[in-house]
CSV table of C-alpha atoms and ligand atoms in Angstrom, one decimal:
chain,number,residue,atom,x,y,z
A,1,MET,CA,11.7,18.9,14.1
A,2,THR,CA,8.8,18.8,16.6
A,3,ALA,CA,6.6,16.1,15.1
A,4,VAL,CA,6.9,12.5,16.4
A,5,ARG,CA,8.4,10.5,13.6
A,6,ILE,CA,6.2,7.5,12.6
A,7,ASP,CA,9.0,5.1,11.8
A,8,GLY,CA,7.8,2.7,9.1
A,9,VAL,CA,11.1,0.8,9.0
A,10,ALA,CA,10.9,-0.1,12.7
A,11,THR,CA,7.1,-0.8,12.7
A,12,ALA,CA,7.5,-3.0,9.6
A,13,ALA,CA,10.2,-5.0,11.3
A,14,THR,CA,7.9,-5.5,14.3
A,15,VAL,CA,5.0,-6.6,12.0
A,16,ARG,CA,7.3,-9.1,10.2
A,17,GLY,CA,8.6,-10.4,13.6
A,18,GLU,CA,5.0,-11.2,14.6
A,19,LEU,CA,4.6,-13.4,11.5
A,20,VAL,CA,7.5,-15.7,12.4
A,21,ASP,CA,5.6,-18.1,14.7
A,22,ARG,CA,2.6,-18.1,12.3
A,23,ILE,CA,4.8,-19.2,9.4
A,24,ALA,CA,6.4,-21.9,11.6
A,25,ALA,CA,2.9,-23.1,12.5
A,26,LEU,CA,1.8,-23.3,8.9
A,27,LYS,CA,4.9,-25.3,7.9
A,28,ALA,CA,4.2,-27.7,10.8
A,29,ARG,CA,0.8,-28.3,9.1
A,30,GLY,CA,2.7,-28.9,5.8
A,31,ILE,CA,1.6,-25.6,4.3
A,32,HIS,CA,4.4,-23.5,2.8
A,33,PRO,CA,3.3,-19.9,2.2
A,34,GLY,CA,4.6,-18.7,-1.2
A,35,LEU,CA,4.6,-15.2,-2.7
A,36,GLY,CA,4.3,-14.7,-6.4
A,37,THR,CA,5.0,-11.4,-8.3
A,38,LEU,CA,4.2,-10.5,-11.8
A,39,LEU,CA,6.2,-7.6,-13.2
A,40,VAL,CA,5.7,-6.3,-16.7
A,41,GLY,CA,8.4,-3.9,-18.0
A,42,ALA,CA,11.4,-2.4,-16.3
A,43,ASP,CA,10.1,0.7,-14.5
A,44,PRO,CA,12.9,1.5,-12.0
A,45,GLY,CA,10.5,2.0,-9.1
A,46,SER,CA,8.6,-1.3,-9.8
A,47,LEU,CA,11.9,-3.2,-10.1
A,48,SER,CA,13.0,-1.9,-6.7
A,49,TYR,CA,9.6,-2.7,-5.1
A,50,VAL,CA,9.5,-6.2,-6.5
A,51,ALA,CA,13.1,-6.9,-5.3
A,52,GLY,CA,12.2,-5.7,-1.8
A,53,LYS,CA,9.2,-8.0,-1.7
A,54,HIS,CA,11.4,-11.0,-2.5
A,55,ARG,CA,14.0,-9.9,0.0
A,56,ASP,CA,11.3,-9.8,2.7
A,57,SER,CA,10.0,-13.2,1.7
A,58,LEU,CA,13.4,-14.7,1.8
A,59,GLU,CA,14.1,-13.3,5.3
A,60,LEU,CA,10.8,-14.8,6.6
A,61,GLY,CA,11.3,-18.2,4.9
A,62,ILE,CA,8.4,-17.6,2.5
A,63,GLU,CA,8.9,-19.2,-0.9
A,64,SER,CA,8.9,-16.8,-3.7
A,65,VAL,CA,8.2,-17.1,-7.4
A,66,ARG,CA,9.1,-14.2,-9.7
A,67,VAL,CA,7.6,-13.8,-13.2
A,68,ASP,CA,9.0,-10.9,-15.2
A,69,LEU,CA,7.7,-10.0,-18.7
A,70,PRO,CA,9.2,-7.5,-21.1
A,71,GLU,CA,7.6,-4.0,-21.6
A,72,THR,CA,6.4,-5.3,-25.0
A,73,ALA,CA,4.4,-8.3,-23.6
A,74,THR,CA,1.0,-8.7,-25.2
A,75,ALA,CA,-2.3,-8.8,-23.2
A,76,ASP,CA,-2.4,-12.5,-24.1
A,77,GLU,CA,1.0,-13.1,-22.6
A,78,VAL,CA,0.1,-11.2,-19.4
A,79,ARG,CA,-3.1,-13.2,-19.1
A,80,ALA,CA,-1.2,-16.5,-19.5
A,81,ALA,CA,1.2,-15.4,-16.7
A,82,ILE,CA,-1.8,-14.7,-14.4
A,83,ILE,CA,-3.4,-18.0,-15.1
A,84,GLY,CA,0.0,-19.7,-14.5
A,85,LEU,CA,0.2,-18.0,-11.0
A,86,ASN,CA,-3.4,-18.9,-10.3
A,87,GLU,CA,-2.5,-22.6,-11.0
A,88,ASN,CA,0.9,-22.7,-9.4
A,89,PRO,CA,0.5,-24.6,-6.1
A,90,ALA,CA,3.8,-23.1,-4.7
A,91,VAL,CA,2.1,-19.7,-4.9
A,92,THR,CA,-0.4,-19.1,-2.1
A,93,GLY,CA,-0.6,-15.4,-2.7
A,94,TYR,CA,0.6,-13.1,-5.4
A,95,ILE,CA,0.6,-9.5,-6.7
A,96,ILE,CA,0.5,-7.9,-10.1
A,97,GLN,CA,3.0,-5.0,-9.8
A,98,LEU,CA,1.2,-1.8,-10.8
A,99,PRO,CA,1.2,0.3,-12.9
A,100,LEU,CA,1.2,-2.0,-15.9
A,101,PRO,CA,2.6,-0.5,-19.1
A,102,ALA,CA,0.3,1.7,-21.1
A,103,GLY,CA,-2.0,-0.3,-23.3
A,104,LEU,CA,-2.7,-3.1,-20.8
A,105,ASP,CA,-6.0,-2.9,-19.0
A,106,GLU,CA,-5.1,-3.1,-15.3
A,107,ASN,CA,-8.6,-3.7,-14.0
A,108,ALA,CA,-9.2,-6.5,-16.5
A,109,MET,CA,-5.9,-8.2,-15.5
A,110,LEU,CA,-6.7,-7.8,-11.7
A,111,GLU,CA,-10.1,-9.5,-12.4
A,112,LEU,CA,-8.4,-12.6,-13.8
A,113,MET,CA,-6.6,-13.3,-10.5
A,114,ASP,CA,-7.8,-16.0,-8.2
A,115,PRO,CA,-9.4,-13.8,-5.4
A,116,ALA,CA,-8.1,-16.4,-2.9
A,117,LYS,CA,-4.5,-15.7,-4.0
A,118,ASP,CA,-4.9,-11.9,-4.3
A,119,ALA,CA,-2.2,-10.7,-1.9
A,120,ASP,CA,-2.8,-7.0,-2.6
A,121,GLY,CA,-6.5,-7.1,-1.9
A,122,LEU,CA,-7.2,-5.4,-5.3
A,123,HIS,CA,-9.3,-8.1,-7.0
A,124,PRO,CA,-12.9,-6.7,-7.4
A,125,MET,CA,-14.2,-9.5,-5.2
A,126,ASN,CA,-12.0,-8.4,-2.3
A,127,LEU,CA,-12.6,-4.7,-2.9
A,128,GLY,CA,-16.3,-5.6,-3.0
A,129,ARG,CA,-16.0,-7.4,0.3
A,130,LEU,CA,-14.4,-4.2,1.8
A,131,VAL,CA,-17.3,-2.1,0.4
A,132,LEU,CA,-19.9,-4.6,1.9
A,133,GLY,CA,-18.1,-5.1,5.2
A,134,VAL,CA,-18.9,-1.9,7.0
A,135,ALA,CA,-18.8,-3.7,10.3
A,136,GLY,CA,-17.4,-7.0,11.8
A,137,GLU,CA,-14.4,-9.0,10.8
A,138,LEU,CA,-13.3,-9.1,7.2
A,139,HIS,CA,-12.1,-12.5,6.0
A,140,SER,CA,-10.5,-11.1,2.8
A,141,PRO,CA,-7.2,-9.4,2.1
A,142,LEU,CA,-7.0,-5.6,2.6
A,143,PRO,CA,-5.1,-3.4,0.2
A,144,CYS,CA,-1.6,-3.3,1.7
A,145,THR,CA,-0.9,0.5,1.7
A,146,PRO,CA,-4.2,1.5,3.4
A,147,ALA,CA,-3.9,-1.4,5.9
A,148,GLY,CA,-0.3,-0.3,6.7
A,149,ILE,CA,-1.4,3.3,7.2
A,150,VAL,CA,-4.1,2.3,9.7
A,151,GLU,CA,-1.6,-0.1,11.5
A,152,MET,CA,1.0,2.7,11.8
A,153,LEU,CA,-1.5,5.1,13.3
A,154,ARG,CA,-2.7,2.5,15.8
A,155,ARG,CA,0.7,1.5,16.8
A,156,TYR,CA,1.7,5.2,17.5
A,157,GLY,CA,-1.5,5.7,19.5
A,158,VAL,CA,-2.9,8.3,17.1
A,159,GLU,CA,-6.6,8.5,17.7
A,160,ILE,CA,-8.7,7.8,14.6
A,161,ALA,CA,-12.3,7.4,15.8
A,162,GLY,CA,-14.4,10.5,15.2
A,163,LYS,CA,-11.4,12.4,13.7
A,164,ARG,CA,-11.4,14.2,10.4
A,165,VAL,CA,-9.1,12.6,7.9
A,166,VAL,CA,-8.2,14.2,4.6
A,167,VAL,CA,-6.9,11.7,2.0
A,168,VAL,CA,-5.3,13.5,-0.9
A,169,GLY,CA,-5.4,11.3,-4.1
A,170,ARG,CA,-8.1,8.9,-5.2
A,171,GLY,CA,-5.8,6.3,-6.8
A,172,LEU,CA,-6.7,2.5,-6.7
A,173,THR,CA,-3.9,1.4,-4.4
A,174,VAL,CA,-4.2,4.1,-1.7
A,175,GLY,CA,-6.8,6.8,-1.7
A,176,ARG,CA,-10.0,5.0,-2.8
A,177,PRO,CA,-9.7,1.9,-0.6
A,178,LEU,CA,-8.3,4.0,2.3
A,179,GLY,CA,-11.5,5.9,2.6
A,180,LEU,CA,-13.5,2.6,2.7
A,181,LEU,CA,-11.2,1.2,5.4
A,182,MET,CA,-11.1,4.3,7.6
A,183,THR,CA,-14.9,4.6,7.7
A,184,ARG,CA,-15.5,1.0,8.8
A,185,LYS,CA,-17.2,0.6,12.2
A,186,GLY,CA,-14.5,0.2,14.8
A,187,ILE,CA,-12.1,2.7,13.0
A,188,ASP,CA,-14.8,5.4,12.6
A,189,ALA,CA,-13.0,8.2,10.9
A,190,THR,CA,-14.8,10.9,8.9
A,191,VAL,CA,-13.0,11.0,5.6
A,192,VAL,CA,-12.7,13.6,2.9
A,193,LEU,CA,-11.3,12.1,-0.3
A,194,ALA,CA,-9.6,15.0,-2.2
A,195,HIS,CA,-8.1,15.0,-5.8
A,196,SER,CA,-7.0,17.3,-8.5
A,197,ARG,CA,-10.4,18.8,-9.0
A,198,THR,CA,-10.8,19.6,-5.3
A,199,VAL,CA,-11.5,23.3,-4.8
A,200,ASP,CA,-9.1,24.9,-2.2
A,201,LEU,CA,-7.1,21.8,-1.1
A,202,ALA,CA,-5.2,23.9,1.4
A,203,ASP,CA,-8.4,24.7,3.3
A,204,GLU,CA,-9.5,21.0,3.3
A,205,VAL,CA,-6.1,20.0,4.6
A,206,ARG,CA,-6.1,22.7,7.3
A,207,ARG,CA,-9.3,21.2,8.8
A,208,ALA,CA,-7.8,17.7,9.1
A,209,ASP,CA,-6.7,15.9,12.2
A,210,ILE,CA,-5.0,13.3,10.0
A,211,VAL,CA,-3.6,14.0,6.5
A,212,ILE,CA,-2.7,11.2,4.1
A,213,ALA,CA,-0.9,12.5,1.0
A,214,ALA,CA,-1.0,10.0,-1.9
A,215,VAL,CA,-0.5,12.1,-5.0
A,216,GLY,CA,3.0,11.9,-6.4
A,217,VAL,CA,3.7,15.7,-6.5
A,218,PRO,CA,6.9,16.6,-4.5
A,219,GLY,CA,6.3,18.9,-1.5
A,220,LEU,CA,2.6,19.5,-2.4
A,221,ILE,CA,1.5,19.7,1.3
A,222,LYS,CA,2.9,22.9,2.8
A,223,ALA,CA,3.5,23.6,6.5
A,224,ASP,CA,0.9,26.4,6.6
A,225,TRP,CA,-1.7,24.0,5.3
A,226,VAL,CA,-1.4,21.7,8.3
A,227,LYS,CA,-3.3,22.1,11.6
A,228,PRO,CA,-0.8,22.3,14.5
A,229,GLY,CA,-0.5,18.8,16.1
A,230,ALA,CA,-2.1,16.9,13.2
A,231,ALA,CA,-0.8,13.5,12.1
A,232,VAL,CA,0.6,13.6,8.5
A,233,LEU,CA,1.4,10.5,6.6
A,234,ASP,CA,3.4,10.9,3.4
A,235,VAL,CA,2.7,8.2,0.8
A,236,GLY,CA,3.6,9.9,-2.5
A,237,ILE,CA,6.8,8.9,-4.1
A,238,THR,CA,8.7,10.8,-6.8
A,239,ARG,CA,12.0,9.3,-8.0
A,240,VAL,CA,14.6,11.8,-8.8
A,241,LEU,CA,17.8,10.5,-10.5
A,242,ASN,CA,21.1,12.1,-9.4
A,243,ALA,CA,23.0,12.5,-12.7
A,244,GLU,CA,26.4,12.2,-10.9
A,245,THR,CA,25.9,9.2,-8.7
A,246,GLY,CA,23.2,7.5,-10.9
A,247,LYS,CA,21.3,6.8,-7.7
A,248,ALA,CA,17.6,7.6,-7.3
A,249,LYS,CA,16.4,9.8,-4.4
A,250,LEU,CA,12.8,9.4,-3.2
A,251,ILE,CA,10.8,12.6,-2.6
A,252,GLY,CA,7.5,12.6,-0.9
A,253,ASP,CA,4.4,14.8,-1.2
A,254,VAL,CA,4.9,16.5,2.1
A,255,ASP,CA,7.1,19.6,2.4
A,256,PRO,CA,9.9,19.1,5.0
A,257,GLY,CA,8.7,22.2,6.9
A,258,VAL,CA,5.6,20.2,7.9
A,259,ALA,CA,7.7,18.5,10.6
A,260,GLU,CA,7.7,21.8,12.6
A,261,VAL,CA,3.9,21.9,12.7
A,262,ALA,CA,2.6,18.4,12.7
A,263,GLY,CA,2.2,16.3,15.8
A,264,PHE,CA,3.2,13.1,14.0
A,265,LEU,CA,4.9,12.7,10.7
A,266,SER,CA,5.5,9.5,8.6
A,267,PRO,CA,8.3,10.5,6.1
A,268,VAL,CA,9.3,9.4,2.6
A,269,PRO,CA,11.5,7.4,2.6
A,270,GLY,CA,11.2,5.2,5.7
A,271,GLY,CA,7.4,5.5,6.3
A,272,VAL,CA,4.5,3.9,4.5
A,273,GLY,CA,6.6,2.1,1.9
A,274,PRO,CA,8.2,-0.4,4.3
A,275,MET,CA,4.9,-0.9,6.0
A,276,THR,CA,3.2,-1.7,2.7
A,277,ARG,CA,5.7,-4.5,2.2
A,278,ALA,CA,5.1,-5.8,5.7
A,279,MET,CA,1.3,-5.9,5.2
A,280,LEU,CA,1.9,-7.8,1.9
A,281,MET,CA,3.8,-10.5,3.9
A,282,SER,CA,0.9,-10.5,6.4
A,283,ASN,CA,-1.6,-11.0,3.6
A,284,VAL,CA,0.4,-13.9,2.2
A,285,VAL,CA,0.5,-15.6,5.6
A,286,GLU,CA,-3.2,-15.0,6.1
A,287,ALA,CA,-4.0,-16.4,2.7
A,288,ALA,CA,-2.0,-19.6,3.5
A,289,GLU,CA,-3.8,-19.8,6.9
A,290,ARG,CA,-7.2,-19.9,5.1
A,291,LEU,CA,-6.1,-23.0,3.1
B,301,LIG,P1,-2.6,7.8,-9.1
B,301,LIG,O1,-3.5,6.7,-9.4
B,301,LIG,O2,-1.8,8.5,-10.2
B,301,LIG,O3,-3.4,8.9,-8.2
B,301,LIG,C1,-2.9,10.1,-8.0
B,301,LIG,C2,-4.0,11.0,-7.4
B,301,LIG,O4,-3.5,12.3,-7.1
B,301,LIG,C3,-5.1,11.2,-8.3
B,301,LIG,O5,-6.4,11.0,-7.6
B,301,LIG,C4,-5.0,12.7,-8.7
B,301,LIG,O6,-6.3,13.3,-8.9
B,301,LIG,C5,-4.4,13.3,-7.5
B,301,LIG,N1,-3.7,14.5,-7.8
B,301,LIG,C6,-2.8,14.8,-8.8
B,301,LIG,N2,-2.4,16.0,-8.7
B,301,LIG,C7,-3.0,16.6,-7.6
B,301,LIG,C8,-3.0,17.9,-7.0
B,301,LIG,N3,-2.2,18.9,-7.5
B,301,LIG,N4,-3.8,18.1,-6.0
B,301,LIG,C9,-4.6,17.1,-5.5
B,301,LIG,N5,-4.6,15.9,-6.0
B,301,LIG,C10,-3.9,15.6,-7.1
B,301,LIG,O7,-1.4,7.3,-8.0
B,301,LIG,P2,-1.5,6.2,-6.9
B,301,LIG,O8,-1.2,4.9,-7.4
B,301,LIG,O9,-2.7,6.4,-6.1
B,301,LIG,O10,-0.2,6.7,-6.0
B,301,LIG,C11,-0.2,8.0,-5.5
B,301,LIG,C12,1.2,8.2,-5.0
B,301,LIG,O11,1.5,7.3,-3.9
B,301,LIG,C13,2.3,7.9,-6.0
B,301,LIG,O12,3.4,8.9,-5.8
B,301,LIG,C14,2.8,6.5,-5.7
B,301,LIG,O13,4.1,6.3,-6.1
B,301,LIG,C15,2.7,6.5,-4.2
B,301,LIG,N6,2.4,5.2,-3.7
B,301,LIG,C16,3.2,4.8,-2.6
B,301,LIG,C17,3.0,3.6,-2.0
B,301,LIG,C18,3.9,3.2,-0.8
B,301,LIG,O14,3.9,2.1,-0.5
B,301,LIG,N7,4.5,4.2,-0.2
B,301,LIG,C19,2.1,2.7,-2.5
B,301,LIG,C20,1.3,3.1,-3.5
B,301,LIG,C21,1.5,4.4,-4.1
B,301,LIG,P3,-7.2,12.9,-10.2
B,301,LIG,O15,-7.8,11.6,-9.8
B,301,LIG,O16,-8.2,14.0,-10.2
B,301,LIG,O17,-6.3,12.8,-11.4
């Protein structure tokens, strides 16, 4: 492998370590940061992500409140759980674990959240602030995965300003907000947001200095699509169950051969996933600091 490995596990541990003193300072002021999660259904990926978020909270001394509803929960039951989290004083920030089961309107549910407690930065008020805030400081939470991606690039010294970034995938949690974040003044990337209707994706990727793959198609990004020396961050996750061991293996969107061409590579697993969780902890602490 020739690419420098962008290690999300180590970077996430550093980010969490930087929160320790801030959490202690909050507690000294009598403010106890608390993370809430709302999970509907039993998707194996979602169950594992929610468990990880509570493990991180516990490690940092952040209170955590977990609300789990069955796959069959009605829209009224989900709405009631959201109102409950809005009103729970022990919860200073919370997330609705996405995706919600089919039949539940995700955007309508996100809109019901108290924007001040939106730890994922996905409430329309906070996304709107990201759209409006082309320059200057933002005093609202940023979506965790895009924020984690920018943080990883910065910490590994990958230049972003003026560079051509191709983001593959226009989903709510990664692609769409990432384009907004990376084109803010001070970050200054030129972003191409590609998707399933993009004509000649390989050609778009070949012209990129930085490639972010957030699709969910294993091995989509091939080695001969990547400009030598480019930074490639794999975000896509496909869970493949091993019938013998019963354990799930995570496969990313980036073909393993890309490691021989790219200058930097953030792998799956061990890359953007752990950083997403660390940025969630950071958002919970920041929300408590705003109280
Ligand atoms: P999503 O909403 O389903 O979006 C997937 C995107 O990929 C869509 O924009 C789709 O295009 C595009 N796409 C599908 N097939 C394509 C192809 N062959 N070529 C180009 N684009 C294609 O998913 P998401 O929520 O954004 O998540 C994307 C992936 O990232 C998933 O695998 C998810 O598990 C992973 N993820 C990881 C983290 C993390 O922390 N590591 C966080 C969030 C998500 P259309 O819009 O045209 O359909």
